[in-house]
Short mmCIF file of C-alpha atoms and ligand atoms in Angstrom, two decimals:
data_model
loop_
_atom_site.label_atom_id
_atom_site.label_comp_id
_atom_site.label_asym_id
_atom_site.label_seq_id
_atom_site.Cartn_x
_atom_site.Cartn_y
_atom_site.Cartn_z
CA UNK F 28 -14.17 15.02 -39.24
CA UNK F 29 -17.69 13.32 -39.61
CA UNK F 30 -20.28 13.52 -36.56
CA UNK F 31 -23.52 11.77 -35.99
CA UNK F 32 -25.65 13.18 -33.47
CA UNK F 33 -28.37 11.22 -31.83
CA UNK F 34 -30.95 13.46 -30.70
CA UNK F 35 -34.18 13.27 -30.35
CA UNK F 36 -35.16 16.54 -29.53
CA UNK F 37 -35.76 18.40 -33.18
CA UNK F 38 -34.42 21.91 -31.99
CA UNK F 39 -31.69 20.62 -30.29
CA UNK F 40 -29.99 18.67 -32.99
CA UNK F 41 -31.19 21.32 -35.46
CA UNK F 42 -28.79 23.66 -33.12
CA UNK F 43 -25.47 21.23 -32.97
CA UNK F 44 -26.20 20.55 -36.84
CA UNK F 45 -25.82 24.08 -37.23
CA UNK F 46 -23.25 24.84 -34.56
CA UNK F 47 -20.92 22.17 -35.76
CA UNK F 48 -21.30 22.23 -39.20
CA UNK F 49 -20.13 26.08 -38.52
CA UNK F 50 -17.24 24.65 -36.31
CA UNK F 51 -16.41 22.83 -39.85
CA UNK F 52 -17.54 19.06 -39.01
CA UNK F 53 -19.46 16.74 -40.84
CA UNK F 54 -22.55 16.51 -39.16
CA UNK F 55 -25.52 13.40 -39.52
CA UNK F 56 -28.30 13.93 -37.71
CA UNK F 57 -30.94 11.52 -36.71
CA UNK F 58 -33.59 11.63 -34.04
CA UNK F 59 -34.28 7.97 -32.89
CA UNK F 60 -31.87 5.34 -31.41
CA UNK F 61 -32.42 2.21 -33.63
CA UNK F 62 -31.71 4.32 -36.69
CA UNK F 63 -28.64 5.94 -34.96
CA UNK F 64 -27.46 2.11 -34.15
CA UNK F 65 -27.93 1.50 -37.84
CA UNK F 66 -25.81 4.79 -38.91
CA UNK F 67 -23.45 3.74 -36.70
CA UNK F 68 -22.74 0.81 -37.68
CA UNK F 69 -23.17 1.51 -41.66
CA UNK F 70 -21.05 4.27 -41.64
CA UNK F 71 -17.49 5.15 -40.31
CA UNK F 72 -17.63 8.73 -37.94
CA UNK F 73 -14.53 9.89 -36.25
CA UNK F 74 -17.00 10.89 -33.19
CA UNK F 75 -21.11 10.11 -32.04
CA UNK F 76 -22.85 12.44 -29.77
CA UNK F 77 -25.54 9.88 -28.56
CA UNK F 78 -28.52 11.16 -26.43
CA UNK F 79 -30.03 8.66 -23.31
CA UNK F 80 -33.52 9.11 -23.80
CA UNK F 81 -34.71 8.22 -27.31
CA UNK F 82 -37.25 6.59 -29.09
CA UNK F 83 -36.84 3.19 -30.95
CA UNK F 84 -33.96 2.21 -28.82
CA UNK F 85 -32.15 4.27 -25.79
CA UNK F 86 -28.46 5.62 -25.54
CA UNK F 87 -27.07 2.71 -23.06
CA UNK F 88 -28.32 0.10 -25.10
CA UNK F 89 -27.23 1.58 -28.67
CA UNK F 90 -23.87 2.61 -26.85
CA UNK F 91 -23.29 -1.12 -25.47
CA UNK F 92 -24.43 -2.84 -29.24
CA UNK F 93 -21.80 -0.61 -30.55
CA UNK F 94 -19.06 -1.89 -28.26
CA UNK F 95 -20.49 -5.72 -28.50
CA UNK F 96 -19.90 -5.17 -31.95
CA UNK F 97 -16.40 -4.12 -31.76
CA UNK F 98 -17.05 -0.93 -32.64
CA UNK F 99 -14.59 1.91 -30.44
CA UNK F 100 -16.21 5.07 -32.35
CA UNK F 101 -15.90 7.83 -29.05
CA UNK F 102 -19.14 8.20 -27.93
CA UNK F 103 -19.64 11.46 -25.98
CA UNK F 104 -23.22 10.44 -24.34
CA UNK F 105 -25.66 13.78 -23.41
CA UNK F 106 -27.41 13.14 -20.33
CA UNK F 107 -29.89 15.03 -18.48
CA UNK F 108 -29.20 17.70 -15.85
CA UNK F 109 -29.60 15.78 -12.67
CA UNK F 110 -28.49 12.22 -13.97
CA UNK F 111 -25.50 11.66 -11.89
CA UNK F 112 -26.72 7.46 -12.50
CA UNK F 113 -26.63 8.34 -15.90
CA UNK F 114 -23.33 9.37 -15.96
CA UNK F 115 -22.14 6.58 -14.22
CA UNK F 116 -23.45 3.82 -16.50
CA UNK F 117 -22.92 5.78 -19.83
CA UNK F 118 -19.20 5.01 -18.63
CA UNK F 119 -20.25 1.69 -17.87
CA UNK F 120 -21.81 1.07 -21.13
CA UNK F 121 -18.43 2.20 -23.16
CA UNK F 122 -18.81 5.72 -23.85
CA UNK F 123 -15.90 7.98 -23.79
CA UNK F 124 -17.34 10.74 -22.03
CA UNK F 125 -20.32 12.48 -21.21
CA UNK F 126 -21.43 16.11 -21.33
CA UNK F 127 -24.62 17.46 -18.96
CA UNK F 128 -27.50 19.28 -20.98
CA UNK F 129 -27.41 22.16 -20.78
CA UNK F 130 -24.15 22.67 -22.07
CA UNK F 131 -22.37 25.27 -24.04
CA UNK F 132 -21.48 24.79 -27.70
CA UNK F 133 -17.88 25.71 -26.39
CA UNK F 134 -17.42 23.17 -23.99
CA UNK F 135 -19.04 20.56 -26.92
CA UNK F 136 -16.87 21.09 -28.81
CA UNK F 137 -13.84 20.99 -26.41
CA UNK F 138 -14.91 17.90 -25.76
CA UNK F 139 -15.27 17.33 -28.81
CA UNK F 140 -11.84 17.82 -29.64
CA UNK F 141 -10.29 15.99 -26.80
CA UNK F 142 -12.35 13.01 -27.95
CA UNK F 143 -10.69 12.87 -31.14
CA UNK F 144 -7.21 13.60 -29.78
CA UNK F 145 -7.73 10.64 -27.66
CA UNK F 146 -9.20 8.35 -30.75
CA UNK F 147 -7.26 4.99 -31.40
CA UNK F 148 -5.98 4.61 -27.37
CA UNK F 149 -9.55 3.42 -26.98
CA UNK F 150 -9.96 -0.48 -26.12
CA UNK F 151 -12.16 -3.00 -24.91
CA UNK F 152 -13.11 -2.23 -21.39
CA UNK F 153 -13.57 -5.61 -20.45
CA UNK F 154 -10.36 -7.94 -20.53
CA UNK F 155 -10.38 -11.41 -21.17
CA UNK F 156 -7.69 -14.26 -20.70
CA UNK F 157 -9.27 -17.97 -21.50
CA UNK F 158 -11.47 -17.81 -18.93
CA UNK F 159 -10.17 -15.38 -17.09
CA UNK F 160 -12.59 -11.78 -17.33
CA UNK F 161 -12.17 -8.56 -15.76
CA UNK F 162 -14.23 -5.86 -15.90
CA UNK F 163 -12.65 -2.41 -14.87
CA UNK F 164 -15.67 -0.31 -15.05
CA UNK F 165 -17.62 -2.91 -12.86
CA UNK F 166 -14.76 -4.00 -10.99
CA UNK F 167 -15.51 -7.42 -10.93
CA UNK F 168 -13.41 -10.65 -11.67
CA UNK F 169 -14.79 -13.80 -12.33
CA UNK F 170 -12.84 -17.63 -13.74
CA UNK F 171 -15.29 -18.73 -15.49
CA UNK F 172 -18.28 -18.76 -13.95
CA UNK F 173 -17.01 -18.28 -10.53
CA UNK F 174 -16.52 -14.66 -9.16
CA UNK F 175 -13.22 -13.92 -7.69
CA UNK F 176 -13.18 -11.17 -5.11
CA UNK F 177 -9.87 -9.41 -4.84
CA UNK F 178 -8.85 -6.26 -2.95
CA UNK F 179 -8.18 -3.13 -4.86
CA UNK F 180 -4.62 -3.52 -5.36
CA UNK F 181 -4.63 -7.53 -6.19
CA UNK F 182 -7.14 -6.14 -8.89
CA UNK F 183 -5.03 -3.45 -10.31
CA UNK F 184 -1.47 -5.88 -10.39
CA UNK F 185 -4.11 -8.60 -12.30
CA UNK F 186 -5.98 -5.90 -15.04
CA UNK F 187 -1.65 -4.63 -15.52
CA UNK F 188 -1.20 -8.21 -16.22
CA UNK F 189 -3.99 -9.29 -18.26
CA UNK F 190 -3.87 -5.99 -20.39
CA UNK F 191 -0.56 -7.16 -21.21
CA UNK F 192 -1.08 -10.86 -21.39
CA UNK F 193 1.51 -13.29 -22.92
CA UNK F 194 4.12 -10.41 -22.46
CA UNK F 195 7.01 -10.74 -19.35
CA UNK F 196 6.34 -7.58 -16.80
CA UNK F 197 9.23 -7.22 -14.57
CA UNK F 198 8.15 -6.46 -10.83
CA UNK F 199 9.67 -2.43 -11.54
CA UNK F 200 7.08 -2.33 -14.41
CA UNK F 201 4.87 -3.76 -12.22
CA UNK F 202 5.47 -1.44 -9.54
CA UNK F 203 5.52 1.46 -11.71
CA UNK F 204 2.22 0.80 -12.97
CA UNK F 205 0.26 -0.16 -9.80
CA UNK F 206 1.84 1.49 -7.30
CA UNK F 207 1.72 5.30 -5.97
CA UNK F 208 5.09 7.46 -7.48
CA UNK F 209 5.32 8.22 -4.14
CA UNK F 210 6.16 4.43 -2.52
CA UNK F 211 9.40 4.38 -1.59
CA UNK F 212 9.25 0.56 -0.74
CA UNK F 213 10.60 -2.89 -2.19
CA UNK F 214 9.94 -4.00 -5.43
CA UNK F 215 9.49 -7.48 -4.17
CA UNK F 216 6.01 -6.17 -2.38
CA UNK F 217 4.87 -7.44 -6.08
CA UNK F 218 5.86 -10.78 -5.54
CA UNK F 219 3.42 -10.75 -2.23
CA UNK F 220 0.61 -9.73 -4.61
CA UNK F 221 1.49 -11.96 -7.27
CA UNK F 222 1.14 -14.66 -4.32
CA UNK F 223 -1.88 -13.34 -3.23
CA UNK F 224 -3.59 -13.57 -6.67
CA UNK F 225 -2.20 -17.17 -7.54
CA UNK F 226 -4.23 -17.87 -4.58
CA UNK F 227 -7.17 -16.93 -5.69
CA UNK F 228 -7.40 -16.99 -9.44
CA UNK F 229 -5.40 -19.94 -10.58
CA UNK F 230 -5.00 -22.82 -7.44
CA UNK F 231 -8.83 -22.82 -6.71
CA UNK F 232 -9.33 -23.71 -10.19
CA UNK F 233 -6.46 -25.83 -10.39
CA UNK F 234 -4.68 -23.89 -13.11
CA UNK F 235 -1.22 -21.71 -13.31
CA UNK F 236 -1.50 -19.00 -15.43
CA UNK F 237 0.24 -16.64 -14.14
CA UNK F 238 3.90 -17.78 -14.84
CA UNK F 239 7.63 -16.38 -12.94
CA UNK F 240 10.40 -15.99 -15.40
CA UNK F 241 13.11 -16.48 -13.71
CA UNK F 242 15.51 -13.43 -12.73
CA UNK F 243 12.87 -11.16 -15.04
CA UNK F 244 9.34 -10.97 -13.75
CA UNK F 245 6.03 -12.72 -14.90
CA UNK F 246 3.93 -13.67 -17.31
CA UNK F 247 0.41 -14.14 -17.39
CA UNK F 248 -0.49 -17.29 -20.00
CA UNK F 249 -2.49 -16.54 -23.27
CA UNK F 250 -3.52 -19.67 -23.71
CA UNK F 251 -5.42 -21.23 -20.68
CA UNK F 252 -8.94 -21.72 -20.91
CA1 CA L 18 -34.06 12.64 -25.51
#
């Protein structure tokens, strides 16, 4: 398993060279964010443990050129002690997880390790349908250039369908998907959401992509733009 650390502070990455290299990794080590962008992308690691606060270029932005890119590497991002914000937007950015400084070389490498368990499910956070984008970390919908505000559960029946675009979802899948284990109510509460969001991301923009098949569920078009 091959690491690169991004770490700027000299003792600190000195220590997780050492630690993980013990631990029996494969360990780069580099100590400014442009150059870490440019391992990143000329080399293939199973994992990068990417620092916020680094010279050349920071942790968000090499974190977010990495996803532009198409590049789903986990990225465990190593903020500072008090950065709850941090934490927020290195999730928003496209890292996998993030681990508070100071931390023990323990819990790194637990975290380590659940990263790479969890290696290949990852996916583009943002989901896009012709014109159609949603953004799950930022919650936000827009057609185009046109926002769409939806309530939480119109949002969560449209990301089921657009993750699974082009594919028939029967309302149980639906349902099972969207919905608490716990409701106890009709499947055909999906149909009121599917209503719901026809009104408000296809008929204002005079399209139909989100199709009924008959006596099976629906659909949500590929190939609308
Ligand atoms: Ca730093």
């Amino acid at each position: 398993m091959r690491l690169l650390v991004v770490e700027d502070e000299v003792k600190l990455a000195r220590s997780l060279h050492d630690g993980l290299t013990a631990d029996g990794f494969a360990v780069d080590v580099v100590h400014d964010g442009t150059e870490g962008l440019w391992m990143a992308t000329t080399h293939s690691y199973d994992a990068i443990l990417l620092d916020i606060m680094l010279p050349g270029t920071n942790g968000f932005v090499v974190c977010r050129t990495l996803r532009e890119q198409d590049n789903w590497t986990p990225i465990l991002m190593l903020t500072a002690k008090d950065g709850v914000l941090d934490e927020a937007e290195a999730l928003d950015t496209g890292a996998d997880d993030y681990l508070r400084k100071p931390f023990s070389h323990v819990v790194l490498v637990a975290r380590i390790r659940s990263l790479l368990r969890r290696r290949g499910e990852a996916r583009p956070t943002v989901l896009t349908v012709g014109d159609l984008v949603l953004d799950p970390s930022r919650r936000v919908v827009r057609r185009g250039e046109s926002t769409i505000e939806l309530t939480a559960r119109e949002f969560a029946v449209l990301e089921h369908l657009m993750s699974h675009a082009g594919s028939v979802l029967s309302k149980q899948d639906i349902l099972d998907h969207v919905w608490d284990v716990d409701f106890a109510g009709d499947a055909n509460i999906v149909e009121v959401y599917v209503g719901h969001l026809r009104k408000k991301v296809d008929e204002p923009f005079g399209q139909a992509s989100i199709e009924t098949v008959r006596g099976v569920g629906y659909r949500l078009r590929e190939g609308d733009a």
